[in-house]
Amino acid sequence: MSVVVSNRDRLLEAAIEAIERDGEAALRVDQVAEAVGVTKPSIYHFFHDRDGLIVAAQAERYRRSITYLLADLDLDIVLECESQAEYARLIHAVVMSSTSPDGVLRRRLRAQVLGSAVSRPALQESVGEVHRQTVATLAKVLGYGQKRGWFRPEFSSSAVAAWWFGAIFGRHLVEDYSNADDANAWPAITWSTIAHLMGVSADL
């Protein structure tokens, strides 16, 4: 069984590498199979067809980009916070890292996958599930603060989490279609808004 899983993972990695190197349109099933050292029927066995391979590869690329996005968000550590100041510092770190200018390539990757998903219902569902899981994680973080009076109560934790997630994704739009000063202000504006909702100073 482990060999079967290994072959699928290797094919998936080869497809991801091909897409990142040459683009989705250039992906060739025979080249992916050759790179892994298997025959084309192996791809059809695991992914059914070329489009199925693309969907799986793009979904995995998207999932990884979101995982990296929240790398600084350790839910266990957040749930051990004993003061609003400590909690605010953790939230600040996540806000700044998730909207940092350094993440430009990952944001473009996500935009590419979203574009690919427009005509692929299966990829739309995979992307949607990643979104739901991410918003749910952010809502847990915010809900913890609300229960302790560290977050203003007029908006639900899930509503703020959905807005926060939108702010993270909106960074790409101002990044590519606005001047640099406006784009670079995005992290500070996002944090100032969240700090206001927490009732704390944006200057930690």
Tab-separated table of C-alpha atoms in Angstrom:
chain	number	residue	atom	x	y	z
A	1	MET	CA	0.000	0.000	0.000
A	2	SER	CA	2.821	2.412	0.830
A	3	VAL	CA	4.254	1.937	-2.694
A	4	VAL	CA	0.926	2.967	-4.242
A	5	VAL	CA	0.715	6.077	-2.072
A	6	SER	CA	4.345	6.881	-2.853
A	7	ASN	CA	3.745	6.680	-6.608
A	8	ARG	CA	0.720	8.946	-6.369
A	9	ASP	CA	2.655	11.483	-4.316
A	10	ARG	CA	5.577	11.385	-6.729
A	11	LEU	CA	3.273	11.955	-9.691
A	12	LEU	CA	1.633	14.831	-7.872
A	13	GLU	CA	5.014	16.423	-7.114
A	14	ALA	CA	6.105	16.012	-10.733
A	15	ALA	CA	2.899	17.669	-11.936
A	16	ILE	CA	3.364	20.544	-9.493
A	17	GLU	CA	6.941	21.039	-10.679
A	18	ALA	CA	5.801	21.018	-14.322
A	19	ILE	CA	3.082	23.602	-13.678
A	20	GLU	CA	5.421	25.875	-11.728
A	21	ARG	CA	8.117	25.564	-14.364
A	22	ASP	CA	6.133	25.842	-17.615
A	23	GLY	CA	2.543	26.666	-16.679
A	24	GLU	CA	-0.614	24.618	-16.571
A	25	ALA	CA	-1.198	24.582	-20.337
A	26	ALA	CA	2.207	22.990	-20.957
A	27	LEU	CA	1.641	20.000	-18.653
A	28	ARG	CA	1.994	16.709	-20.547
A	29	VAL	CA	0.905	13.420	-19.027
A	30	ASP	CA	3.654	11.409	-20.706
A	31	GLN	CA	6.349	13.776	-19.446
A	32	VAL	CA	5.024	13.600	-15.879
A	33	ALA	CA	4.966	9.805	-16.035
A	34	GLU	CA	8.478	9.714	-17.482
A	35	ALA	CA	9.792	12.028	-14.763
A	36	VAL	CA	8.545	9.607	-12.110
A	37	GLY	CA	9.542	6.446	-13.958
A	38	VAL	CA	6.044	5.008	-14.367
A	39	THR	CA	3.734	4.463	-17.311
A	40	LYS	CA	0.833	6.719	-18.286
A	41	PRO	CA	-1.790	4.231	-17.045
A	42	SER	CA	-0.552	4.969	-13.516
A	43	ILE	CA	-1.670	8.570	-13.926
A	44	TYR	CA	-5.063	7.461	-15.189
A	45	HIS	CA	-5.356	5.064	-12.253
A	46	PHE	CA	-4.767	7.764	-9.659
A	47	PHE	CA	-6.159	10.862	-11.366
A	48	HIS	CA	-8.446	9.505	-14.138
A	49	ASP	CA	-7.221	11.932	-16.790
A	50	ARG	CA	-4.978	14.921	-17.433
A	51	ASP	CA	-7.514	17.349	-16.045
A	52	GLY	CA	-7.808	15.300	-12.869
A	53	LEU	CA	-4.038	15.494	-12.452
A	54	ILE	CA	-4.113	19.261	-12.944
A	55	VAL	CA	-6.922	19.662	-10.409
A	56	ALA	CA	-5.046	17.599	-7.817
A	57	ALA	CA	-1.787	19.477	-8.424
A	58	GLN	CA	-3.381	22.919	-8.306
A	59	ALA	CA	-5.375	22.043	-5.186
A	60	GLU	CA	-2.184	20.907	-3.459
A	61	ARG	CA	-0.327	24.056	-4.497
A	62	TYR	CA	-3.155	26.118	-3.062
A	63	ARG	CA	-3.295	24.144	0.163
A	64	ARG	CA	0.449	24.553	0.689
A	65	SER	CA	0.311	28.287	0.081
A	66	ILE	CA	-2.371	28.649	2.766
A	67	THR	CA	-0.438	26.405	5.159
A	68	TYR	CA	2.589	28.663	4.695
A	69	LEU	CA	0.370	31.701	5.106
A	70	LEU	CA	-0.628	30.586	8.592
A	71	ALA	CA	2.761	29.168	9.564
A	72	ASP	CA	3.027	31.658	12.434
A	73	LEU	CA	-0.393	30.717	13.784
A	74	ASP	CA	0.039	27.953	16.362
A	75	LEU	CA	-3.448	27.360	17.722
A	76	ASP	CA	-2.151	25.573	20.807
A	77	ILE	CA	0.013	28.554	21.751
A	78	VAL	CA	-2.836	30.994	21.142
A	79	LEU	CA	-5.134	28.977	23.391
A	80	GLU	CA	-2.576	29.213	26.185
A	81	CYS	CA	-2.457	33.027	26.195
A	82	GLU	CA	-3.148	34.415	29.647
A	83	SER	CA	-3.230	38.129	28.870
A	84	GLN	CA	-4.596	40.388	26.162
A	85	ALA	CA	-1.114	41.794	25.553
A	86	GLU	CA	0.295	38.340	24.846
A	87	TYR	CA	-2.683	37.500	22.652
A	88	ALA	CA	-2.356	40.775	20.714
A	89	ARG	CA	1.329	40.122	20.000
A	90	LEU	CA	0.512	36.726	18.501
A	91	ILE	CA	-2.296	38.135	16.355
A	92	HIS	CA	-0.026	40.972	15.228
A	93	ALA	CA	2.659	38.499	14.124
A	94	VAL	CA	0.163	36.551	12.020
A	95	VAL	CA	-1.334	39.686	10.457
A	96	MET	CA	2.057	41.062	9.471
A	97	SER	CA	3.425	37.786	8.094
A	98	SER	CA	0.247	36.967	6.152
A	99	THR	CA	0.198	40.364	4.412
A	100	SER	CA	3.954	40.881	4.119
A	101	PRO	CA	5.399	42.114	0.800
A	102	ASP	CA	7.635	39.039	0.904
A	103	GLY	CA	4.601	36.862	0.122
A	104	VAL	CA	4.023	38.292	-3.356
A	105	LEU	CA	4.829	35.055	-5.208
A	106	ARG	CA	2.548	32.979	-3.004
A	107	ARG	CA	-0.270	35.478	-3.506
A	108	ARG	CA	0.180	35.294	-7.268
A	109	LEU	CA	0.143	31.513	-7.036
A	110	ARG	CA	-3.206	31.636	-5.255
A	111	ALA	CA	-4.584	34.006	-7.894
A	112	GLN	CA	-3.445	31.614	-10.628
A	113	VAL	CA	-5.153	28.669	-8.972
A	114	LEU	CA	-8.353	30.662	-8.473
A	115	GLY	CA	-8.290	31.495	-12.185
A	116	SER	CA	-7.860	27.829	-13.044
A	117	ALA	CA	-10.765	26.928	-10.765
A	118	VAL	CA	-13.244	29.095	-12.684
A	119	SER	CA	-13.816	26.359	-15.261
A	120	ARG	CA	-13.172	23.383	-12.968
A	121	PRO	CA	-15.914	22.618	-10.414
A	122	ALA	CA	-13.764	19.982	-8.699
A	123	LEU	CA	-10.983	22.501	-8.127
A	124	GLN	CA	-13.519	25.078	-6.955
A	125	GLU	CA	-14.682	22.618	-4.312
A	126	SER	CA	-11.121	21.863	-3.187
A	127	VAL	CA	-10.295	25.563	-2.936
A	128	GLY	CA	-13.565	26.217	-1.126
A	129	GLU	CA	-12.770	23.552	1.442
A	130	VAL	CA	-9.374	25.140	2.107
A	131	HIS	CA	-11.132	28.482	2.583
A	132	ARG	CA	-13.666	27.018	4.992
A	133	GLN	CA	-10.990	25.319	7.067
A	134	THR	CA	-8.853	28.458	7.185
A	135	VAL	CA	-11.720	30.726	8.227
A	136	ALA	CA	-12.721	28.169	10.864
A	137	THR	CA	-9.176	28.225	12.277
A	138	LEU	CA	-9.108	32.016	12.376
A	139	ALA	CA	-12.546	32.010	14.016
A	140	LYS	CA	-11.258	29.731	16.788
A	141	VAL	CA	-8.402	32.133	17.432
A	142	LEU	CA	-10.718	35.136	17.531
A	143	GLY	CA	-13.384	33.309	19.513
A	144	TYR	CA	-10.843	32.518	22.217
A	145	GLY	CA	-10.117	36.225	22.563
A	146	GLN	CA	-13.798	37.150	22.600
A	147	LYS	CA	-14.563	34.712	25.401
A	148	ARG	CA	-11.937	36.428	27.520
A	149	GLY	CA	-13.081	39.930	26.705
A	150	TRP	CA	-10.029	40.649	24.554
A	151	PHE	CA	-12.050	41.238	21.404
A	152	ARG	CA	-15.025	43.525	20.932
A	153	PRO	CA	-18.270	41.499	20.936
A	154	GLU	CA	-20.399	43.327	18.357
A	155	PHE	CA	-19.209	41.091	15.503
A	156	SER	CA	-19.089	37.313	15.634
A	157	SER	CA	-15.690	35.639	15.532
A	158	SER	CA	-16.651	33.914	12.274
A	159	ALA	CA	-17.607	37.235	10.638
A	160	VAL	CA	-14.318	38.860	11.649
A	161	ALA	CA	-12.431	35.747	10.512
A	162	ALA	CA	-14.107	35.937	7.089
A	163	TRP	CA	-13.208	39.633	6.801
A	164	TRP	CA	-9.622	38.934	7.884
A	165	PHE	CA	-9.316	36.188	5.303
A	166	GLY	CA	-10.610	38.618	2.671
A	167	ALA	CA	-8.053	41.208	3.745
A	168	ILE	CA	-5.287	38.651	3.319
A	169	PHE	CA	-6.441	37.873	-0.213
A	170	GLY	CA	-7.139	41.499	-1.104
A	171	ARG	CA	-3.436	42.236	-0.700
A	172	HIS	CA	-2.837	40.730	-4.135
A	173	LEU	CA	-5.179	43.194	-5.860
A	174	VAL	CA	-3.535	46.328	-4.478
A	175	GLU	CA	-0.113	44.777	-4.943
A	176	ASP	CA	-0.416	44.382	-8.693
A	177	TYR	CA	-2.797	47.229	-9.521
A	178	SER	CA	-1.890	50.102	-7.167
A	179	ASN	CA	1.203	52.152	-6.437
A	180	ALA	CA	3.844	50.682	-4.163
A	181	ASP	CA	3.179	53.015	-1.232
A	182	ASP	CA	-0.502	52.081	-1.107
A	183	ALA	CA	0.292	48.383	-1.390
A	184	ASN	CA	2.953	48.525	1.302
A	185	ALA	CA	0.507	50.179	3.708
A	186	TRP	CA	-1.794	47.135	3.543
A	187	PRO	CA	-0.282	45.213	6.499
A	188	ALA	CA	-0.402	48.261	8.791
A	189	ILE	CA	-3.997	49.087	7.814
A	190	THR	CA	-5.080	45.496	8.374
A	191	TRP	CA	-3.419	45.382	11.778
A	192	SER	CA	-4.816	48.784	12.789
A	193	THR	CA	-8.321	47.559	11.991
A	194	ILE	CA	-7.896	44.361	13.991
A	195	ALA	CA	-6.304	46.280	16.869
A	196	HIS	CA	-9.351	48.554	16.898
A	197	LEU	CA	-11.633	45.518	17.085
A	198	MET	CA	-9.539	44.293	20.001
A	199	GLY	CA	-9.624	47.651	21.727
A	200	VAL	CA	-5.837	47.854	21.912
A	201	SER	CA	-3.276	50.280	20.555
A	202	ALA	CA	-1.880	49.418	17.139
A	203	ASP	CA	1.542	50.382	18.506
A	204	LEU	CA	2.678	47.306	20.396
